[in-house]
Short mmCIF file of C-alpha atoms and ligand atoms in Angstrom, two decimals:
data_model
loop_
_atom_site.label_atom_id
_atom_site.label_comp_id
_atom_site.label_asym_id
_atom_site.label_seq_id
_atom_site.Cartn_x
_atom_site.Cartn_y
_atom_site.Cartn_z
CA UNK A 1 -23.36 73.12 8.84
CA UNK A 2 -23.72 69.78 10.83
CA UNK A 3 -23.63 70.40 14.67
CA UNK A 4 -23.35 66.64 14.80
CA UNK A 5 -20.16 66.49 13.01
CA UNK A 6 -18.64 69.29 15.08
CA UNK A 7 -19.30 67.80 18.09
CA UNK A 8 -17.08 64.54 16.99
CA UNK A 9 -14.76 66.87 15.93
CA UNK A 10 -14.57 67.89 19.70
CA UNK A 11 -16.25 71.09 19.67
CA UNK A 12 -18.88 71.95 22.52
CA UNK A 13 -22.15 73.48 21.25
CA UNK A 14 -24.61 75.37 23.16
CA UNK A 15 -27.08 73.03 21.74
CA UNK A 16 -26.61 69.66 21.82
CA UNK A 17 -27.43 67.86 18.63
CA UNK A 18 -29.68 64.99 19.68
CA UNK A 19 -30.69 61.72 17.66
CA UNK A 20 -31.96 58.48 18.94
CA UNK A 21 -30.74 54.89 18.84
CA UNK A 22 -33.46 53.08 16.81
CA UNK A 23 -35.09 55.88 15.86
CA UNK A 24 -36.70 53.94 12.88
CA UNK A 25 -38.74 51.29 14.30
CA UNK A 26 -41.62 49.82 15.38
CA UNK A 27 -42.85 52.52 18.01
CA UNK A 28 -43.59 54.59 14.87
CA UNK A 29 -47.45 53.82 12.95
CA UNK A 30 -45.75 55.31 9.53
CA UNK A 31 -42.71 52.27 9.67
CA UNK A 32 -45.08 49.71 11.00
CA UNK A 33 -46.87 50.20 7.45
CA UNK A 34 -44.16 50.07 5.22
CA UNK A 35 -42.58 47.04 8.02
CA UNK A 36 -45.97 44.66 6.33
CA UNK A 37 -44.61 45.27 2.49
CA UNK A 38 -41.80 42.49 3.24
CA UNK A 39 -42.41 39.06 4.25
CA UNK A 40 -39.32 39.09 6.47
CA UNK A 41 -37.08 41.79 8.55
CA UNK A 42 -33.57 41.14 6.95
CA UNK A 43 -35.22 40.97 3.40
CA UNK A 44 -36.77 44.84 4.23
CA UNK A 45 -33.37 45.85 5.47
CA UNK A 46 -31.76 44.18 2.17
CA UNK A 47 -34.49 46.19 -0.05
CA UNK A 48 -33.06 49.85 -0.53
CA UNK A 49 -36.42 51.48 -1.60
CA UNK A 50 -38.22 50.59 2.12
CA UNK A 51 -34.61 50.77 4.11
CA UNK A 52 -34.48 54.50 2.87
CA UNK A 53 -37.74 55.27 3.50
CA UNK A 54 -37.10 53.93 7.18
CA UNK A 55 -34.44 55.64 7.77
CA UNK A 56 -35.88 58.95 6.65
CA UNK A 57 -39.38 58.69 8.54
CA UNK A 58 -37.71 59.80 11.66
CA UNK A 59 -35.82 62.76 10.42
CA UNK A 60 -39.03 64.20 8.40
CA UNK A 61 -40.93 63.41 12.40
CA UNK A 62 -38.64 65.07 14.53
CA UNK A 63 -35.89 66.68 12.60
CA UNK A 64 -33.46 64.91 14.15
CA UNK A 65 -29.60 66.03 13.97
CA UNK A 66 -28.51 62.66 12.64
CA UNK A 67 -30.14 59.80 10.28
CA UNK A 68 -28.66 56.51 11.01
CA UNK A 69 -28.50 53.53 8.22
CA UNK A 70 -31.72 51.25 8.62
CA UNK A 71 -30.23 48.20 9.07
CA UNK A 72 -29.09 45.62 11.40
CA UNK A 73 -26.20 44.31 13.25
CA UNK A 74 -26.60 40.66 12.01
CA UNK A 75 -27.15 41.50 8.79
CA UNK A 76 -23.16 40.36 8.58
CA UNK A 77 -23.03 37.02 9.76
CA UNK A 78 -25.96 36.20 7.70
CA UNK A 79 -24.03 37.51 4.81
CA UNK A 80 -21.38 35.62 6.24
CA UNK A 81 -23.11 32.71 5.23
CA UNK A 82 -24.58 31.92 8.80
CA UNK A 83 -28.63 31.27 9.04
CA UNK A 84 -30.31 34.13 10.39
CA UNK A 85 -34.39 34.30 11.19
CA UNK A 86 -36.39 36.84 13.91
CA UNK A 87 -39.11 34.45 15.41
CA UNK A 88 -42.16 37.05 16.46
CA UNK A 89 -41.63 37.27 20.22
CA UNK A 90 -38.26 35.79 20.59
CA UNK A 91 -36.14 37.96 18.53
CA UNK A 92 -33.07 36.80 16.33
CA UNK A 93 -32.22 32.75 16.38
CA UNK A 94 -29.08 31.64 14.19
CA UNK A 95 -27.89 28.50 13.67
CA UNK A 96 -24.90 28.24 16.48
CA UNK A 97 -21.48 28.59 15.55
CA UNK A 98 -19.08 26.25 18.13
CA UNK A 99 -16.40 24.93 16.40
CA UNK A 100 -13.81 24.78 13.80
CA UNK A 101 -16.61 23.33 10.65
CA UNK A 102 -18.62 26.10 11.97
CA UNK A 103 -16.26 29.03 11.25
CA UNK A 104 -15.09 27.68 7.97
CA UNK A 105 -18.59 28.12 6.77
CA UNK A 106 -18.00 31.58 7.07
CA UNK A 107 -17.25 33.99 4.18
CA UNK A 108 -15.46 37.59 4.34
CA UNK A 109 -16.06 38.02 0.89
CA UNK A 110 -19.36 36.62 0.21
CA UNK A 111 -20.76 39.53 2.72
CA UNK A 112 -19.37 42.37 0.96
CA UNK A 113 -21.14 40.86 -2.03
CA UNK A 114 -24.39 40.21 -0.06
CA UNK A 115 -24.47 43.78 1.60
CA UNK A 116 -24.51 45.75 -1.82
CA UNK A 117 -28.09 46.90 -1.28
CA UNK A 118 -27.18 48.05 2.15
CA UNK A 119 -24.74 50.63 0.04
CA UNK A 120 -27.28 51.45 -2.24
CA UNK A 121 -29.53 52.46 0.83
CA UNK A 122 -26.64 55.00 2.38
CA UNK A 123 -26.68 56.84 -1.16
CA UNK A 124 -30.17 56.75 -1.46
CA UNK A 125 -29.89 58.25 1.83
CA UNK A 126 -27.64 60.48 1.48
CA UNK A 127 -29.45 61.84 -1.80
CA UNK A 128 -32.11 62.77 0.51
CA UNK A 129 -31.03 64.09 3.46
CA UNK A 130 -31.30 68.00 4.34
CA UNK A 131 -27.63 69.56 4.13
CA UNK A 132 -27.31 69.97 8.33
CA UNK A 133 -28.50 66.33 8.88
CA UNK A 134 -25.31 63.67 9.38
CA UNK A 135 -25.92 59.97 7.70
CA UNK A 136 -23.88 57.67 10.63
CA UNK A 137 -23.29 54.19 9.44
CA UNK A 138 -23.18 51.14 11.28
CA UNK A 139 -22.36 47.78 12.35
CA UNK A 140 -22.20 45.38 15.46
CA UNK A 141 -18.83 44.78 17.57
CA UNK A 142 -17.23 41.85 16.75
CA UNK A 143 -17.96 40.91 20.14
CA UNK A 144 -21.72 41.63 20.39
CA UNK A 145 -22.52 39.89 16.86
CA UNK A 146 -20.49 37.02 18.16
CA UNK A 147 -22.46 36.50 21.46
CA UNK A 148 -25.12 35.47 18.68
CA UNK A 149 -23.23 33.91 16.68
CA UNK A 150 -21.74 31.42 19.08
CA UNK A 151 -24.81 31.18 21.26
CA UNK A 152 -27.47 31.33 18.25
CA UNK A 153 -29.67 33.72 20.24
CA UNK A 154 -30.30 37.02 22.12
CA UNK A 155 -30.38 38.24 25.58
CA UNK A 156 -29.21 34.46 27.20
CA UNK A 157 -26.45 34.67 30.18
CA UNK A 158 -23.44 34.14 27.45
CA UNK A 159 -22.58 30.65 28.91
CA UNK A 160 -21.44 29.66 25.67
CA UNK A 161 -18.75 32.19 24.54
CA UNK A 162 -17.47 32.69 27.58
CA UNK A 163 -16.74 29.02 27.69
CA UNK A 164 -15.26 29.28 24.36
CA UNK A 165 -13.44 32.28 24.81
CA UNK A 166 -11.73 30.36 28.45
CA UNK A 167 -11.66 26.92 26.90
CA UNK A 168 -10.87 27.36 23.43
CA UNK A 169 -8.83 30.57 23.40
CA UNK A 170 -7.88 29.42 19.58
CA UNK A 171 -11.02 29.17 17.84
CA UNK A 172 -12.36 31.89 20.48
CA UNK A 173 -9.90 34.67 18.99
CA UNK A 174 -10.18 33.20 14.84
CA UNK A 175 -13.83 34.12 15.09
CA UNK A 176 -13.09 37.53 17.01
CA UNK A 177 -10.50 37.81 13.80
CA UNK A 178 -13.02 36.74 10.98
CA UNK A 179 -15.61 39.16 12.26
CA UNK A 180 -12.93 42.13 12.54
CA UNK A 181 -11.97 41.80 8.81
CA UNK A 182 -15.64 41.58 8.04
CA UNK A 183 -16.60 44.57 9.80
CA UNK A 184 -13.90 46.65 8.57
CA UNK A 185 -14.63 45.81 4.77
CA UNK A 186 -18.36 46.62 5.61
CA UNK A 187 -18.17 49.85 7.56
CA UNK A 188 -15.47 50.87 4.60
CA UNK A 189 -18.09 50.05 2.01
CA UNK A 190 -20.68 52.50 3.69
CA UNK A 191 -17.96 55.09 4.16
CA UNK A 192 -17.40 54.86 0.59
CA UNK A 193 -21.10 55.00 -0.51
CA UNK A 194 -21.52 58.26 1.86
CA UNK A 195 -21.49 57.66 5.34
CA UNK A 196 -20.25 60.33 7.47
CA UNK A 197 -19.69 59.26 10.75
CA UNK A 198 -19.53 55.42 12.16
CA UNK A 199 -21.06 54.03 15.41
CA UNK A 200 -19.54 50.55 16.74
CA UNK A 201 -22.63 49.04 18.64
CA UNK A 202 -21.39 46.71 21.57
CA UNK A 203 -24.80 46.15 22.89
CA UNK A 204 -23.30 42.87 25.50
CA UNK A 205 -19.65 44.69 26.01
CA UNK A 206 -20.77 44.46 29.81
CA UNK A 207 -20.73 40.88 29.83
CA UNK A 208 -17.12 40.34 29.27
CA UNK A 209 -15.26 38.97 31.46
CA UNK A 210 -12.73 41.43 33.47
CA UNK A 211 -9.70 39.66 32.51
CA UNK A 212 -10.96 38.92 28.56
CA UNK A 213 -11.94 42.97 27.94
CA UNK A 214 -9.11 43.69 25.95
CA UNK A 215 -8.34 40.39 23.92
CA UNK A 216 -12.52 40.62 22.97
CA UNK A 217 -13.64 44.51 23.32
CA UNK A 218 -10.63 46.76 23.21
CA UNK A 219 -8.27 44.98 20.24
CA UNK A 220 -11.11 43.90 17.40
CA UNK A 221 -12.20 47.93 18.11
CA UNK A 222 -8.61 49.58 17.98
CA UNK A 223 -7.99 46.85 14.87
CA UNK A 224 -11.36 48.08 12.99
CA UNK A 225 -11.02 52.12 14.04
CA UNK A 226 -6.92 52.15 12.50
CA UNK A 227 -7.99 50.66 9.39
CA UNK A 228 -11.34 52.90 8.61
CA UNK A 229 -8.72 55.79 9.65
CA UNK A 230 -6.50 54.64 7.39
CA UNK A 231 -9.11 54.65 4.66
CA UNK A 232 -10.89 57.66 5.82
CA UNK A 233 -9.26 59.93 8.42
CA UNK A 234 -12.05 62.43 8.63
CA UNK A 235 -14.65 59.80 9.35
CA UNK A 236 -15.51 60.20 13.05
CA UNK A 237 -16.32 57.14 14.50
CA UNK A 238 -18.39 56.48 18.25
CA UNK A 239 -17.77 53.71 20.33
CA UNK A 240 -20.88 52.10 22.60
CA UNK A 241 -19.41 49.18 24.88
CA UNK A 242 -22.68 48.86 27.03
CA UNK A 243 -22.18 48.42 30.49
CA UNK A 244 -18.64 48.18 30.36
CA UNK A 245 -18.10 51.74 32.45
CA UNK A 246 -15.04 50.23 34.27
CA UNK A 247 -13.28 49.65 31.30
CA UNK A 248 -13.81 53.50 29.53
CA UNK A 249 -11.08 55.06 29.88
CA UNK A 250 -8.87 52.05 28.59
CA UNK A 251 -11.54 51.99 25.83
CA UNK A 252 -11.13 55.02 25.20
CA UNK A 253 -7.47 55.62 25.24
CA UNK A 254 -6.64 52.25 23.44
CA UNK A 255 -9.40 52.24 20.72
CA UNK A 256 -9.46 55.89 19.22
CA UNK A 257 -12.52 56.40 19.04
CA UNK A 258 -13.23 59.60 18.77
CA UNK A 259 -16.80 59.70 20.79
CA UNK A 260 -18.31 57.15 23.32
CA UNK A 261 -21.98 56.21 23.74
CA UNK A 262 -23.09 55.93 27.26
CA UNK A 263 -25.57 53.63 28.78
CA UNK A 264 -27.88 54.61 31.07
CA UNK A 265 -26.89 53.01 34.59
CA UNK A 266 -23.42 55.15 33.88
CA UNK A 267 -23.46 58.44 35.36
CA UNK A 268 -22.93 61.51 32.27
CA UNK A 269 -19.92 63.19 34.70
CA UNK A 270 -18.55 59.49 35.33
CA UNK A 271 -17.73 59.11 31.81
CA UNK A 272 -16.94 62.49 31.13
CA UNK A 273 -13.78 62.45 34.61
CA UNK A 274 -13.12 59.23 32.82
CA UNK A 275 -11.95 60.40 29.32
CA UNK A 276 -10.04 63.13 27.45
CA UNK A 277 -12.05 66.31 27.49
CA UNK A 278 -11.81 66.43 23.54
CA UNK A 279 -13.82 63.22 23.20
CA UNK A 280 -17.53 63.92 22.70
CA UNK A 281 -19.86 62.28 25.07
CA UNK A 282 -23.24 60.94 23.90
CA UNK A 283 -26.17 59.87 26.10
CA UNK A 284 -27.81 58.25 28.01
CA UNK A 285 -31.49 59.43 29.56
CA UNK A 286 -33.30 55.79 30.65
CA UNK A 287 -35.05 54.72 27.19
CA UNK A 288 -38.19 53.79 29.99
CA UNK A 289 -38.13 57.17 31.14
CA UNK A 290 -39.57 58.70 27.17
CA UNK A 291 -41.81 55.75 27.83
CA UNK A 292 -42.75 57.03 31.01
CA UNK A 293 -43.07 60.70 29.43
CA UNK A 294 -43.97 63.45 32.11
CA UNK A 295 -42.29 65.74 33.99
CA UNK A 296 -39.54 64.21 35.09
CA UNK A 297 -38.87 63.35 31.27
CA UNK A 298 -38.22 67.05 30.17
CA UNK A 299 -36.61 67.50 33.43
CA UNK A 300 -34.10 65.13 33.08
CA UNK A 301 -33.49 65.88 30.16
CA UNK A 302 -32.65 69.12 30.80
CA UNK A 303 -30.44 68.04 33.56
CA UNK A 304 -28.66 66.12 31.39
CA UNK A 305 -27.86 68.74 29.02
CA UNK A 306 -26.96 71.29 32.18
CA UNK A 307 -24.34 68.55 33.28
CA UNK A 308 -22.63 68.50 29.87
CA UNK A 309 -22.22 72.47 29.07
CA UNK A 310 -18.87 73.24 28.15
CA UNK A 311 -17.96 69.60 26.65
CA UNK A 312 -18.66 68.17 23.60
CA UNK A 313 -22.04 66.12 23.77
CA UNK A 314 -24.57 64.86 21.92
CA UNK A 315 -27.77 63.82 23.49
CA UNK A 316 -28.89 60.62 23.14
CA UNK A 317 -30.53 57.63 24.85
CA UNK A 318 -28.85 55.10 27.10
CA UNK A 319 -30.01 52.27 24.73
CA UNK A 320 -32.57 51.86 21.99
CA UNK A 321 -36.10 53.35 22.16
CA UNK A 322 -38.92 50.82 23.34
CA UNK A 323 -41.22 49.61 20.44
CA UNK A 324 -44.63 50.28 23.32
CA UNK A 325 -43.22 54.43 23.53
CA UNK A 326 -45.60 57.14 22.15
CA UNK A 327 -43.77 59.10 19.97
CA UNK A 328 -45.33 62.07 21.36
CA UNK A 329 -42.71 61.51 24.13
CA UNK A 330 -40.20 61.29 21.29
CA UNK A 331 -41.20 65.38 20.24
CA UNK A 332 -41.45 66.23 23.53
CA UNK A 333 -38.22 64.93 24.95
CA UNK A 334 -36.57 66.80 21.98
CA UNK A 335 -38.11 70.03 22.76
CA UNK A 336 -36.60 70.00 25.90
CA UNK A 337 -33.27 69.34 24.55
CA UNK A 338 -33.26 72.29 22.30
CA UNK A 339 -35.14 74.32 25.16
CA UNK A 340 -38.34 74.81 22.96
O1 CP3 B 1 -33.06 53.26 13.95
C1 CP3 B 1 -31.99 52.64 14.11
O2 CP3 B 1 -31.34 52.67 15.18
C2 CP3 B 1 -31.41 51.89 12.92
C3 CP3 B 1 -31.70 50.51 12.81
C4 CP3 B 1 -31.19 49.46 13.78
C5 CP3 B 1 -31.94 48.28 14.01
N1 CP3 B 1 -31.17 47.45 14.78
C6 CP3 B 1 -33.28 48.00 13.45
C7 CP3 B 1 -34.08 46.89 13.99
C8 CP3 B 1 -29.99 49.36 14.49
C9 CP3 B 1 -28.87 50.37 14.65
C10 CP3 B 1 -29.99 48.07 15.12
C11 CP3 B 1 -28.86 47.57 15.94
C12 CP3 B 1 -29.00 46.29 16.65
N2 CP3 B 1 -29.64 45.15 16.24
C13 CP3 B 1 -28.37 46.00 17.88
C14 CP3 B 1 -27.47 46.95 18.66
C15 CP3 B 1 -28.20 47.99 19.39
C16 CP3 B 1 -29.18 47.51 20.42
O3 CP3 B 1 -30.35 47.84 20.26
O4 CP3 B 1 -28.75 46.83 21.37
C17 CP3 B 1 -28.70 44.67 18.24
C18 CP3 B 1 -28.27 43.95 19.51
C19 CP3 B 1 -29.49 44.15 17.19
C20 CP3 B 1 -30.03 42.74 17.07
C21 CP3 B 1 -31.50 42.75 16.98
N3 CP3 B 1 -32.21 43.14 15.86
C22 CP3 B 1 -32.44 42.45 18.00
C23 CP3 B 1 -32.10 41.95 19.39
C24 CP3 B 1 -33.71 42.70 17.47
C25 CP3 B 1 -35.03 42.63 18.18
C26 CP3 B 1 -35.82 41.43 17.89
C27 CP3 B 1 -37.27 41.63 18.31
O5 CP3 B 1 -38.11 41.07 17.60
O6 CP3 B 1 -37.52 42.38 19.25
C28 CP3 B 1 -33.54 43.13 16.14
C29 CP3 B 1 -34.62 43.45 15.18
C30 CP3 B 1 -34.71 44.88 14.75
N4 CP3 B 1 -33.65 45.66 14.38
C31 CP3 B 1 -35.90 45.63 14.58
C32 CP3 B 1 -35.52 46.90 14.10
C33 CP3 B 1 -36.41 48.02 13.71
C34 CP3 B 1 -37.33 45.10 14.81
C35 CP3 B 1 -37.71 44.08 13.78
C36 CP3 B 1 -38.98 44.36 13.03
O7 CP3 B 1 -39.31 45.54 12.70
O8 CP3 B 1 -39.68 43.40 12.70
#
């Protein structure tokens, strides 16, 4: 009934299902209208009626296999009680978190408060969606929403956590602690307003230090995947650690996680030698190359799908799609998964 949900229950399909990480989003005219009917991006992710309608605009486009939760990853420490604004051109800036005062600011239960209307979006959603469509919750690694938590901004080189994490093991592993809690209660909430399969985004997972993988990657992800399993043991949940291809078949083996997102500079048969052949693999065509569009574009993605028959896969993206891609690429790329 949902190919999606078969695959993460580790059966191979002769079609993959396919959906897209940030499939709702700017690249598409119909969300860029409803983006202007809030004055700011965490108040239209914290207003169900426009959230919902964001997360559906994709699946009535392309009839994608999967709808993931419109949201965002720091939605949580803002709930947390941490300032949180996106600057036009610079992306998210928080006010930095680097000591002791700082993490006592934060509350565990003043986000599950502040992230009701998220819940009321996922059974809004969930009301809606066709019967063979999957709703996937969400939220950030404790990891990746740290890296802006600590450094109070995107896409830097990290000098700040990793100092924290070497110098200040202590505080370092309290806030790793906090967030785990945080993001367990959270991704339980959505679980319990419908949700039906999880994805663990750890966007800067490649930045970790070698020897700090485990203490900052591999324990807050086995610590948040044993208690939702505990909660909910049918709830299938996909780990992404970006860039961190050294590390995935520790990840793997020491998280449970039950399928793993691939980036794109990791090679599909890589990952898949790499891990148990019951874990579904999801990836990981170049998000420039559906900019790009072309040839090559339905080409590799058939490729892609070729090198994955037999194992349980589900095609995705290596990363996000670009806000500047036509979604004509979008429809065509998905064509060529389902050999249209
Ligand atoms: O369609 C979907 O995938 C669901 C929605 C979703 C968004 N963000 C919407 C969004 C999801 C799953 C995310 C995850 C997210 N957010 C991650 C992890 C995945 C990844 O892409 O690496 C990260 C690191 C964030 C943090 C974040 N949020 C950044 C760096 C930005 C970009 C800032 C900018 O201005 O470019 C955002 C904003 C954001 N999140 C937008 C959307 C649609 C754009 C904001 C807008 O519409 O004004």
């Amino acid at each position: 009934m949902k190919p999606f949900l078969d695959v993460l229950s580790g059966q191979a399909t002769k079609v993959p299902p396919i959906w897209i990480m940030r499939q709702a989003g700017r690249y598409l005219p119909e969300y860029r209208a409803i983006r202007t009917k809030s004055k700011g991006f965490v108040d239209f992710c914290l207003t169900p009626e426009l959230a919902i309608e964001a997360t559906l605009q994709p699946i009535r486009r392309y009839g994608l296999d999967a709808a993931i939760l419109f949201a965002d990853i720091l939605l949580l420490p803002q709930a947390m009680g941490q300032p949180l604004a996106f600057v036009e051109g610079h992306g998210p800036k928080l006010e930095p978190i680097r000591d002791r005062e700082g993490l006592k600011s934060l509350s565990v239960n003043a986000a599950t408060d502040k992230l009701q209307p998220v819940m009321e979006t996922v059974k809004g959603v969930r009301a809606a969606l066709p019967g063979n469509v999957a709703l996937i919750g969400f939220a950030g690694s404790p990891w990746t929403v740290a890296t802006y938590m600590i450094e109070g901004r995107g896409g830097s080189d990290f000098a700040e956590i990793r100092k924290m994490a070497w110098a200040d093991p202590g505080l370092f592993g309290a806030i790793l602690d906090q967030l785990t809690e945080a993001t367990t209660a959270y991704l339980i909430a959505q679980i319990d307003a419908g949700a039906e399969a999880l994805q663990l985004f750890d966007t800067w997972a490649g930045s970790v230090p070698a020897p700090l993988f485990e203490r900052a990657v591999i324990q807050p992800a086995a610590a948040i995947v044993r208690a939702v399993k505990a909660h909910a043991p049918h709830i299938p949940v996909i780990g992404f650690p970006r860039g961190a291809a050294a590390h995935l078949s520790a990840y793997v083996a020491r998280t449970g996680v039950d399928g793993l997102g691939i980036d794109h500079m990791t090679p599909l048969t890589f990952a898949a030698a790499s891990v148990p052949p019951q874990i579904a693999l999801q990836g990981n065509l170049d998000p420039i190359l559906v900019l790009a569009g072309g040839e090559s574009l339905t080409d590799e993605a058939r490729h892609l799908v070729r090198s994955m028959a037999g194992r349980p896969y589900i095609f995705n993206l290596g990363h996000g799609v670009l806000p500047p891609t036509p979604p004509e690429h979008v429809a065509q790329l998905i064509d060529a998964v389902r050999g249209v």
